[in-house]
């Protein structure tokens, strides 16, 4: 997909509303190491039928191979559904994920659920932060580096937030606004939402603005969360101006 295409324009990403009877890895709810339940997707939501670009996840998986638990990655992949497992090869860098290829959101969700299962809230947050650090390092210096060089101000980032979104996801509308010292982003109609990816997106927002030379104040905050029943996934970043 290039930056001129509309989200959801691919024929493979249909608008089917079939509820997945057996969510992979208990995708809709995970119990962390402290016994608390957190939702990756809102219970009863239709299984996603959209796609995620490999660049959004391949660098994370390769980083995980190199710095985390290769054995756990192998176990997670081995337990995945056959139609998802066929795309992955634990013996290849990034488990064989290709940055330029579009993958089913459900595949990425199942992989992320497996790697984050049993982690505490703080451990999950740390993993997502490090994961996005690896992704953004590859992105800022990789195939999209020229595009990111265009995002030299928060206002320009806001203007190009939809084309940027389209490079990673093929469903959803992203609107970003700058008001005073705040940047607010809001994703709606995103069929493939997932809490781990939302965590990664918050970190991406921080990294991109930091790369512009913006001083980010505190953490990027979650304002709305579709996994909690909200109509969108939205975040707020505060900056010194």
mmCIF file with all atom_site columns, N, CA and C in Angstrom, residues 132-142:
data_model
loop_
_atom_site.group_PDB
_atom_site.id
_atom_site.type_symbol
_atom_site.label_atom_id
_atom_site.label_alt_id
_atom_site.label_comp_id
_atom_site.label_asym_id
_atom_site.label_entity_id
_atom_site.label_seq_id
_atom_site.pdbx_PDB_ins_code
_atom_site.Cartn_x
_atom_site.Cartn_y
_atom_site.Cartn_z
_atom_site.occupancy
_atom_site.B_iso_or_equiv
_atom_site.pdbx_formal_charge
_atom_site.auth_seq_id
_atom_site.auth_comp_id
_atom_site.auth_asym_id
_atom_site.auth_atom_id
_atom_site.pdbx_PDB_model_num
ATOM 1  N N  . UNK A 1 132 ? 8.907  -1.650 20.244 1.00 0.00 ? 132 UNK A N  1
ATOM 2  C CA . UNK A 1 132 ? 8.727  -0.530 19.326 1.00 0.00 ? 132 UNK A CA 1
ATOM 3  C C  . UNK A 1 132 ? 10.030 0.216  19.102 1.00 0.00 ? 132 UNK A C  1
ATOM 4  N N  . UNK A 1 133 ? 10.901 0.207  20.095 1.00 0.00 ? 133 UNK A N  1
ATOM 5  C CA . UNK A 1 133 ? 12.213 0.799  19.901 1.00 0.00 ? 133 UNK A CA 1
ATOM 6  C C  . UNK A 1 133 ? 12.954 0.119  18.764 1.00 0.00 ? 133 UNK A C  1
ATOM 7  N N  . UNK A 1 134 ? 12.879 -1.219 18.714 1.00 0.00 ? 134 UNK A N  1
ATOM 8  C CA . UNK A 1 134 ? 13.521 -1.969 17.635 1.00 0.00 ? 134 UNK A CA 1
ATOM 9  C C  . UNK A 1 134 ? 12.855 -1.691 16.295 1.00 0.00 ? 134 UNK A C  1
ATOM 10 N N  . UNK A 1 135 ? 11.516 -1.624 16.298 1.00 0.00 ? 135 UNK A N  1
ATOM 11 C CA . UNK A 1 135 ? 10.780 -1.361 15.057 1.00 0.00 ? 135 UNK A CA 1
ATOM 12 C C  . UNK A 1 135 ? 11.100 0.025  14.524 1.00 0.00 ? 135 UNK A C  1
ATOM 13 N N  . UNK A 1 136 ? 11.072 1.018  15.395 1.00 0.00 ? 136 UNK A N  1
ATOM 14 C CA . UNK A 1 136 ? 11.313 2.387  14.951 1.00 0.00 ? 136 UNK A CA 1
ATOM 15 C C  . UNK A 1 136 ? 12.759 2.592  14.520 1.00 0.00 ? 136 UNK A C  1
ATOM 16 N N  . UNK A 1 137 ? 13.685 1.900  15.150 1.00 0.00 ? 137 UNK A N  1
ATOM 17 C CA . UNK A 1 137 ? 15.078 2.002  14.719 1.00 0.00 ? 137 UNK A CA 1
ATOM 18 C C  . UNK A 1 137 ? 15.212 1.504  13.284 1.00 0.00 ? 137 UNK A C  1
ATOM 19 N N  . UNK A 1 138 ? 14.548 0.386  12.986 1.00 0.00 ? 138 UNK A N  1
ATOM 20 C CA . UNK A 1 138 ? 14.584 -0.149 11.621 1.00 0.00 ? 138 UNK A CA 1
ATOM 21 C C  . UNK A 1 138 ? 13.828 0.755  10.657 1.00 0.00 ? 138 UNK A C  1
ATOM 22 N N  . UNK A 1 139 ? 12.726 1.337  11.124 1.00 0.00 ? 139 UNK A N  1
ATOM 23 C CA . UNK A 1 139 ? 11.897 2.170  10.257 1.00 0.00 ? 139 UNK A CA 1
ATOM 24 C C  . UNK A 1 139 ? 12.552 3.510  9.951  1.00 0.00 ? 139 UNK A C  1
ATOM 25 N N  . UNK A 1 140 ? 13.075 4.163  10.969 1.00 0.00 ? 140 UNK A N  1
ATOM 26 C CA . UNK A 1 140 ? 13.681 5.482  10.791 1.00 0.00 ? 140 UNK A CA 1
ATOM 27 C C  . UNK A 1 140 ? 14.937 5.425  9.927  1.00 0.00 ? 140 UNK A C  1
ATOM 28 N N  . UNK A 1 141 ? 15.571 4.250  9.886  1.00 0.00 ? 141 UNK A N  1
ATOM 29 C CA . UNK A 1 141 ? 16.795 4.107  9.101  1.00 0.00 ? 141 UNK A CA 1
ATOM 30 C C  . UNK A 1 141 ? 16.627 3.142  7.932  1.00 0.00 ? 141 UNK A C  1
ATOM 31 N N  . UNK A 1 142 ? 15.371 2.705  7.698  1.00 0.00 ? 142 UNK A N  1
ATOM 32 C CA . UNK A 1 142 ? 15.130 1.695  6.672  1.00 0.00 ? 142 UNK A CA 1
ATOM 33 C C  . UNK A 1 142 ? 14.319 2.208  5.505  1.00 0.00 ? 142 UNK A C  1
#
